Coordinates of C-alpha atoms and ligand atoms in Angstrom, one line a residue:
X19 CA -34.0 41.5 9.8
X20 CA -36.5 41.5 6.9
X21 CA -35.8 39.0 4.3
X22 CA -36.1 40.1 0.4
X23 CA -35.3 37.0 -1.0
X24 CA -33.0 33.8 -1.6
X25 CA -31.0 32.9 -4.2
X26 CA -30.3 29.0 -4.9
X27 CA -27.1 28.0 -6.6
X28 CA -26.4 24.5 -7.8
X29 CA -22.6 24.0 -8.3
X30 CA -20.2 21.6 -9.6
X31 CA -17.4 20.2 -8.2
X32 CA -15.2 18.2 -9.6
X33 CA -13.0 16.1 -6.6
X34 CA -9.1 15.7 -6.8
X35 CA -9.8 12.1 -6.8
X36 CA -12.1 9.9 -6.3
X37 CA -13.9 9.3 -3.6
X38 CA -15.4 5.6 -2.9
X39 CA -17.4 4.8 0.7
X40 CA -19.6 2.0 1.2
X41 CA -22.5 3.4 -0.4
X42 CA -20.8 4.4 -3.7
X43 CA -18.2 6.1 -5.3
X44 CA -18.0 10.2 -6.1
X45 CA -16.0 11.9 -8.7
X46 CA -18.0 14.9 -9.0
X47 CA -19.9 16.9 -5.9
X48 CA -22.9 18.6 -6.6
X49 CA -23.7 21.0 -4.2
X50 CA -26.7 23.3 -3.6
X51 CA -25.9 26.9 -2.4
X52 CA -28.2 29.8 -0.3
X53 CA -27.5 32.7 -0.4
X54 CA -30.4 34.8 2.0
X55 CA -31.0 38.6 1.5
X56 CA -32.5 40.6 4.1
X57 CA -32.5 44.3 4.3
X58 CA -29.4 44.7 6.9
X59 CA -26.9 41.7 5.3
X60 CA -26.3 38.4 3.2
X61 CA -25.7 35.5 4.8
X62 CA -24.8 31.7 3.3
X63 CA -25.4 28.3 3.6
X64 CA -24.1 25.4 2.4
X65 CA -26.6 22.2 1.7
X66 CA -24.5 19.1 2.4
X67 CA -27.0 16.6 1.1
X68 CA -25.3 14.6 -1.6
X69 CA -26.7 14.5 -5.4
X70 CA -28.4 10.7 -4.9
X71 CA -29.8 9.6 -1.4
X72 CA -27.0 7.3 -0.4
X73 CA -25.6 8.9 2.7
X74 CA -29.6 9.5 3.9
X75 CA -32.6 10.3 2.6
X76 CA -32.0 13.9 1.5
X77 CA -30.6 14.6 -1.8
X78 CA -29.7 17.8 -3.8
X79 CA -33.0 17.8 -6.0
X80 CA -35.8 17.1 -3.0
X81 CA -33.1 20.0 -0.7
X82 CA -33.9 22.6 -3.8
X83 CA -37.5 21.5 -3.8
X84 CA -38.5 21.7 -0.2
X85 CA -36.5 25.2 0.3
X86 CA -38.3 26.3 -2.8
X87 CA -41.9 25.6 -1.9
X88 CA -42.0 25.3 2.0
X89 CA -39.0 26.3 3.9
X90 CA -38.1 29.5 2.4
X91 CA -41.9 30.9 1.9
X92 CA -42.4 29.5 5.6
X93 CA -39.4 32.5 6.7
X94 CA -41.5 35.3 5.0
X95 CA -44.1 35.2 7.6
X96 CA -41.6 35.9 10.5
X97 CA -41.6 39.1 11.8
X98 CA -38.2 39.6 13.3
X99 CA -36.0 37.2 11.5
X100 CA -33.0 36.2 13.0
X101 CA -30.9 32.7 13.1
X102 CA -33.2 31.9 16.6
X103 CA -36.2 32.2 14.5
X104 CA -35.7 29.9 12.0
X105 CA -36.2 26.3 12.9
X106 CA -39.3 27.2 15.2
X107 CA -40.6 28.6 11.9
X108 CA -39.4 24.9 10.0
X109 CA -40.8 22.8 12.6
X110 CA -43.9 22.1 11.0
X111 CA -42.4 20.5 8.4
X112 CA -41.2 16.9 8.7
X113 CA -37.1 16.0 8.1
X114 CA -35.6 17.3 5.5
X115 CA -32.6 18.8 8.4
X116 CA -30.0 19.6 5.5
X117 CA -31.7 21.5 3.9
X118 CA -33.3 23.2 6.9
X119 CA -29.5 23.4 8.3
X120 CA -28.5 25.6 4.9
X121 CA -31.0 28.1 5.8
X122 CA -31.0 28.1 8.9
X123 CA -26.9 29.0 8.6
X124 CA -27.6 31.3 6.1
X125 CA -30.0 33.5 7.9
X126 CA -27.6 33.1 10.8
X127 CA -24.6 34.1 9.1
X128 CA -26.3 37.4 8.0
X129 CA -27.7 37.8 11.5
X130 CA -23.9 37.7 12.3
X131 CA -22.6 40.0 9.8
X132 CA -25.1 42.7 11.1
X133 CA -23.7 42.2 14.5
X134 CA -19.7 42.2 13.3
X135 CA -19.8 38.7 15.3
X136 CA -18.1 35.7 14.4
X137 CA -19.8 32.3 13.9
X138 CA -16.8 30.8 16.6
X139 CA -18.2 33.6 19.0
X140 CA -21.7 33.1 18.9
X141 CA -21.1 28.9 19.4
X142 CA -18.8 29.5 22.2
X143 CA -15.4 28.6 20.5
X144 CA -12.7 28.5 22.9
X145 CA -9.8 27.8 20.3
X146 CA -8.6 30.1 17.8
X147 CA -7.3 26.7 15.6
X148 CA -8.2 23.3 15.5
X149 CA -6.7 19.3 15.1
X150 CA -8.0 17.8 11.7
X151 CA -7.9 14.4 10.6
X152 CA -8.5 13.3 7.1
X153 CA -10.9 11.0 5.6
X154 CA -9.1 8.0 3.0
X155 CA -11.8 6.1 0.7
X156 CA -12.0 2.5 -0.3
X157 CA -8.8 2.0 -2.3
X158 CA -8.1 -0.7 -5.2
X159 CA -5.7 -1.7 -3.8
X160 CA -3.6 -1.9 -0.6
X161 CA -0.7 -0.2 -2.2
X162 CA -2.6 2.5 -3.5
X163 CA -4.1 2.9 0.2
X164 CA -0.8 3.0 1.5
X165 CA 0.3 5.7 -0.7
X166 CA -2.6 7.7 0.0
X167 CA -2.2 7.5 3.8
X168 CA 1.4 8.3 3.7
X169 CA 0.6 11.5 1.7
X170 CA -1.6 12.8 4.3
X171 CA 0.8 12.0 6.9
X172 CA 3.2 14.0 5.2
X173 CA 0.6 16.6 4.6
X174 CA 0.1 16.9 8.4
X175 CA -2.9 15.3 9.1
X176 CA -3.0 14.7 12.8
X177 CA -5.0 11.3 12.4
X178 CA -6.1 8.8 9.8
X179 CA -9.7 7.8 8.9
X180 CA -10.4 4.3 6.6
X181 CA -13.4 3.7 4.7
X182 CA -14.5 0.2 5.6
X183 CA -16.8 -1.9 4.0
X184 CA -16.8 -6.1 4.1
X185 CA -13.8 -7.2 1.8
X186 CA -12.2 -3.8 3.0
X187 CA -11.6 -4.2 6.5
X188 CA -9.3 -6.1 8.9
X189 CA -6.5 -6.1 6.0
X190 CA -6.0 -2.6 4.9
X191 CA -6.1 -1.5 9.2
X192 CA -3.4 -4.1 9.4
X193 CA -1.5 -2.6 6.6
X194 CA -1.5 1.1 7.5
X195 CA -0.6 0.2 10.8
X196 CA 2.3 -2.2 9.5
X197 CA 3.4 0.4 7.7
X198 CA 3.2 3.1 9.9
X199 CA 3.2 2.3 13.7
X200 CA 0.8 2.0 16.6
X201 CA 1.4 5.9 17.3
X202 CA -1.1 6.7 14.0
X203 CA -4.4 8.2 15.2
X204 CA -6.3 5.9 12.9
X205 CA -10.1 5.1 13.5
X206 CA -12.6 3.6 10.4
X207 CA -16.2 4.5 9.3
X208 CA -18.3 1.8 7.9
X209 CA -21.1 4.0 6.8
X210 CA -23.5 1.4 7.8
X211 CA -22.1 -1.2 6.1
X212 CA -22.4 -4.1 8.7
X213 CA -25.0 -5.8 10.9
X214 CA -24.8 -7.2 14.2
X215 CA -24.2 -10.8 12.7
X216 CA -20.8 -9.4 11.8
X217 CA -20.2 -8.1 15.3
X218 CA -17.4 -10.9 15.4
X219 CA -15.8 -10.0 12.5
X220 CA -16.0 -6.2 13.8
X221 CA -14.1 -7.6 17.2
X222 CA -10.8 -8.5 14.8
X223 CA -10.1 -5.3 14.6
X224 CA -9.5 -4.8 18.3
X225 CA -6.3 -5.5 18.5
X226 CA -5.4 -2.3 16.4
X227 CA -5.9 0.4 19.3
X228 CA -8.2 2.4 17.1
X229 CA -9.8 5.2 18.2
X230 CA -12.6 4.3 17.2
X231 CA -15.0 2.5 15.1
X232 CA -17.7 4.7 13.4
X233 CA -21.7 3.5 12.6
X234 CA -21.1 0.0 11.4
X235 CA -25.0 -0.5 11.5
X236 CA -28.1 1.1 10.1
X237 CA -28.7 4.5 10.9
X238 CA -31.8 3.2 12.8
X239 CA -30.0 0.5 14.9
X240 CA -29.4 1.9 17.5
X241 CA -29.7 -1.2 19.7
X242 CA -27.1 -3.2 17.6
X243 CA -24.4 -0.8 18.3
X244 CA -25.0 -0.8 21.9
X245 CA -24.6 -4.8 21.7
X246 CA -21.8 -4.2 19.1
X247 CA -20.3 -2.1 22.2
X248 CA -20.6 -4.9 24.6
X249 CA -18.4 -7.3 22.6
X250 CA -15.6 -5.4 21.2
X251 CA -13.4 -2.8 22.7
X252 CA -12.9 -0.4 19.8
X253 CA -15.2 2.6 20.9
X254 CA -18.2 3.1 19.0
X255 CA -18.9 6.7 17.2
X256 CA -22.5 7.0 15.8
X257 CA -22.4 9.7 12.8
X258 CA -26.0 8.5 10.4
X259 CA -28.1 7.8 13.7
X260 CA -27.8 11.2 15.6
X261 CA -29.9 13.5 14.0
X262 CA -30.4 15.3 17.3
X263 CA -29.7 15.9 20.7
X264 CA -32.3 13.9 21.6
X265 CA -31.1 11.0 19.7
X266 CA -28.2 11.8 20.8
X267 CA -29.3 11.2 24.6
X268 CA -30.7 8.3 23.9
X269 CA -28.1 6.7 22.2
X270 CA -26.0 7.6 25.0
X271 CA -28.2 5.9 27.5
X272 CA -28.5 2.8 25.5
X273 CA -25.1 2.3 25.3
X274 CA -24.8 2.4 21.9
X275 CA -21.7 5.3 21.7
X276 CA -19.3 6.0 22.9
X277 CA -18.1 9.3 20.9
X278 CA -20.4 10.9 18.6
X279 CA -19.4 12.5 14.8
X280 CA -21.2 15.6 14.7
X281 CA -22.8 17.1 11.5
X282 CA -24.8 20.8 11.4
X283 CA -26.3 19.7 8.2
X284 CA -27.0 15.8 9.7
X285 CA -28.5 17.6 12.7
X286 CA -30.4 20.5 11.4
X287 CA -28.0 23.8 11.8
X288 CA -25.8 24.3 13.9
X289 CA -27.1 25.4 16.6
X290 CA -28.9 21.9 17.1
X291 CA -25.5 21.0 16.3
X292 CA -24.3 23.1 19.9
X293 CA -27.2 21.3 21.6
X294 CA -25.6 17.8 20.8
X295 CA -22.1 19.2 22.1
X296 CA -23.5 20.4 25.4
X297 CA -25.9 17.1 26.1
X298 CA -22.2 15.0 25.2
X299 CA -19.9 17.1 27.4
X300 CA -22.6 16.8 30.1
X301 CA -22.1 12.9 29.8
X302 CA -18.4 13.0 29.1
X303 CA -18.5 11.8 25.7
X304 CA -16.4 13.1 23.2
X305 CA -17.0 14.5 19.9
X306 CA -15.7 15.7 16.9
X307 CA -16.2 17.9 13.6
X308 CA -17.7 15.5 11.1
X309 CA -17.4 16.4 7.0
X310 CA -19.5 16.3 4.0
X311 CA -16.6 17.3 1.6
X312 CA -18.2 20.8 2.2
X313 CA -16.8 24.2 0.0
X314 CA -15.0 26.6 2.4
X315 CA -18.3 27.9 3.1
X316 CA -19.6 24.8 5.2
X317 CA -16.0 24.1 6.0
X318 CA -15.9 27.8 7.6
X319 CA -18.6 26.9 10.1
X320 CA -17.4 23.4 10.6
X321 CA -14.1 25.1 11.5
X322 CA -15.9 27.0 13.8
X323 CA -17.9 24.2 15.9
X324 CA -15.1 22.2 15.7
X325 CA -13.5 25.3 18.2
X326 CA -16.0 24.4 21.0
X327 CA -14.6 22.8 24.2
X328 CA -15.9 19.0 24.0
X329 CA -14.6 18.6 20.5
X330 CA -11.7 16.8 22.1
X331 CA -10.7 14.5 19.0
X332 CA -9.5 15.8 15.4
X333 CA -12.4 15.9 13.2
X334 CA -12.8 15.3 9.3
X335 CA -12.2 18.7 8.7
X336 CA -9.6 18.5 6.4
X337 CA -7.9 21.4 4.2
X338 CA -9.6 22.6 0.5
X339 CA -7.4 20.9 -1.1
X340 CA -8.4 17.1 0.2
X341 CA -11.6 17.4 -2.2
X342 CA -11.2 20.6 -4.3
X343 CA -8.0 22.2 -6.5
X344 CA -10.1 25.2 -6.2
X345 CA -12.0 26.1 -3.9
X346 CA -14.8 28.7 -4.0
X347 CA -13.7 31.1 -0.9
X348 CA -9.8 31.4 0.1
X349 CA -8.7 27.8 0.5
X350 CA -8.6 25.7 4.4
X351 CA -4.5 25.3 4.4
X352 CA -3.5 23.2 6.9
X353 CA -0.4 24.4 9.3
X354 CA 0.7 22.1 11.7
X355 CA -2.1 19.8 11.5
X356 CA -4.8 22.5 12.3
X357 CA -6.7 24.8 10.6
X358 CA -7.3 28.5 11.7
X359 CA -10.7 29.6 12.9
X360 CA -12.2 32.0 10.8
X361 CA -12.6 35.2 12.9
X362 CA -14.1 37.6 10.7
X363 CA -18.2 38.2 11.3
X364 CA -20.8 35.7 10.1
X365 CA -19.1 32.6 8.6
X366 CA -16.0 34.7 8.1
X367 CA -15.0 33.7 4.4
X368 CA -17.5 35.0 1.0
X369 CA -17.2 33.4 -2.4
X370 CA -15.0 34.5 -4.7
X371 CA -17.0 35.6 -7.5
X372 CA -15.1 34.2 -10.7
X373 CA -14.8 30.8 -8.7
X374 CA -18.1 30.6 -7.9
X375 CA -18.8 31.4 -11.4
X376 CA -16.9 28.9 -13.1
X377 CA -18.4 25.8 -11.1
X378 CA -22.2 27.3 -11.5
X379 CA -24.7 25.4 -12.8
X380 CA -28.2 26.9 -12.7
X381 CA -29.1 30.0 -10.0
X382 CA -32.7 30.0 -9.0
X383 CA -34.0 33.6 -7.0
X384 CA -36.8 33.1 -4.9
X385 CA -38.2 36.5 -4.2
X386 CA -40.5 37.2 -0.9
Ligands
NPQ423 C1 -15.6 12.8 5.0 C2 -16.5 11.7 5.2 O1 -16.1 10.6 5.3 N1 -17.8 12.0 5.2 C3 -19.0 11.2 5.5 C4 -19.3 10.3 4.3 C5 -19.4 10.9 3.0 C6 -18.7 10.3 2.0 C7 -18.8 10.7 0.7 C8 -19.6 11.8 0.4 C9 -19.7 12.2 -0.9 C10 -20.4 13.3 -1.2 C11 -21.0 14.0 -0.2 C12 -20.9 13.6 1.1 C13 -20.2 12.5 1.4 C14 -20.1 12.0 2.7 C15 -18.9 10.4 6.8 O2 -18.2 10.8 7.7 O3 -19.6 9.4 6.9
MG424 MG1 -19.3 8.9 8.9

């Protein structure tokens, strides 16, 4: 393929409700869009890096500025574009893996498109719908928590994530299962809100059969969550420290987790993203579809990964209308728990125009 240009779309979401982690509280998501065109197809990507750099370093602003001045000009000088090419093409350039990761999916979707393949086909999907769990914020209260669980239990959500953070910890767990049984799939995400000095603390929360406990520590600790693994027996799930595969294989070999959260956009596209799958399945550790409160155009390809065979756990890949009343392509509904793989070529969904529309806020086209 020959790329003619990119077009960069900032949106604005506005979220059903707020949403509060560890590192802050969202009301609105700002998201940065790509759309590639090349001379055989469109393709899109999604950018999941948030508007302030509070999840990591990567942010909305510094995504649209690195695309704009290195990444994309870097893709003019291949010859025969296709999703392969791109991250050889990036590797010069240091970090920045979300934004590389909404390039990289948008050249890949086109790639697709031209080919009439699906995104599940090209990964290696063997499921045509998958398990998803939801993701519940820091509530102000336990009651309101409560509430909020029970309405995704209704809703069909096949297991429970908490938002943990110190304060917010050993007392809403307790609650939900109180309220609703040991048979809950319920795990928690701390977001790197701990340190090893509260690995004791951490260990009350054994007794509550989670699944699992998810990056307590800094992204860079890796060491503390292997010792964190030694003295509790809640599984650890690293999401913030595994950027790669190769992080991932060493994280695995020190210990440090047990299951691993993955993220294309974390990771750098998903085909990195694949890479982590294979190097877990060949060490027997499970994984599963992380989120970013994605449109339905990440959530597509999440869907999609999500499909593979070591993604044995339900992931954060909740329906549309977790985060959005409107989403920008048809909605995620969920049916029985799951959500149905997109089968169509590329990413399998397009934005519907007047949607996309209403939430723009400023479209950049960079021309090559
Ligand atoms: C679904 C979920 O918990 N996602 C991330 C955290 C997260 C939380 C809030 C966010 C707000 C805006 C953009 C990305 C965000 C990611 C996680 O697993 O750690
Ligand atoms: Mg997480």
């Amino acid at each position: 393929m020959r790329l003619s240009g990119v077009e960069l779309r900032l949106i604005s979401m506005p979220l059903v409700a707020p949403f509060r982690t560890s590192f802050g509280i969202e009301t609105t998501r700002e998201i940065l869009l790509l759309r590639v065109v090349t001379d055989e197809a469109e393709g899109w990507g999604e950018c999941v890096a948030m508007a302030d750099p509070l999840y990591s370093s990567e942010y909305v602003h510094a995504a649209a500025d690195v695309l704009t001045r290195f990444l994309i000009p870097a893709l003019a000088e291949v010859p025969a574009l296709d999703g392969n090419a791109v991250a050889p093409a990036l590797a010069r350039f240091k970090g920045h893996r979300m934004a590389k990761a909404a390039l990289e999916t948008a050249v890949l979707d086109a790639e697709l498109r031209t080919q009439g393949r699906s995104m599940a086909r090209e990964l290696g999907a063997v499921r045509d719908r998958v398990p998803c769990g939801v993701s519940v914020g820091i509530m102000n209260s336990i009651g309101e928590l409560l509430d909020a669980v029970g309405g995704y239990l209704d809703a069909g959500y096949l297991r429970i994530k908490l938002k943990i953070e110190p304060g917010w910890d050993i007392e809403p767990v307790r609650a939900v299962r109180e309220r609703f049984g040991d048979d809950v799939l319920l795990q928690v995400d701390a977001n790197t809100a701990y340190t090893l000095a509260d690995a004791r603390h951490l260990a009350g929360l054994d007794p509550f059969g989670l699944l699992l406990i998810e990056q307590p520590f800094d992204e860079e600790d890796v060491h503390a969550h292997a010792e964190l693994a030694r003295v509790i027996t809640t599984p650890v799930c690293l999401d913030e420290s595994i950027t790669s595969a190769r992080a991932a294989a060493d994280a695995i070999r020190l210990g440090a987790c047990q299951i691993v959260n993955i993220k294309p956009g974390r990771v750098g596209g998903y085909l990195e993203a694949r890479r982590i799958h294979d190097v877990c399945a060949a060490n027997g550790v499970p994984v599963w579809a992380g989120g970013m409160l994605e449109t339905g155009i990440g959530r597509a390809a999440n869907v999609a990964l999500a499909a593979l065979p070591g993604f044995t756990v339900p992931g954060d890949t909740s329906a549309s209308d977790r985060y959005y009343r409107t989403d920008i392509t048809e909605p995620f509904v969920l049916d029985g728990g799951h959500l149905t793989v997109p089968s169509g070529p590329g990413i399998g969904v397009t934005p519907i125009p007047d949607e996309l529309a209403a939430v723009t806020v400023k479209v950049d086209w960079l021309p090559l």
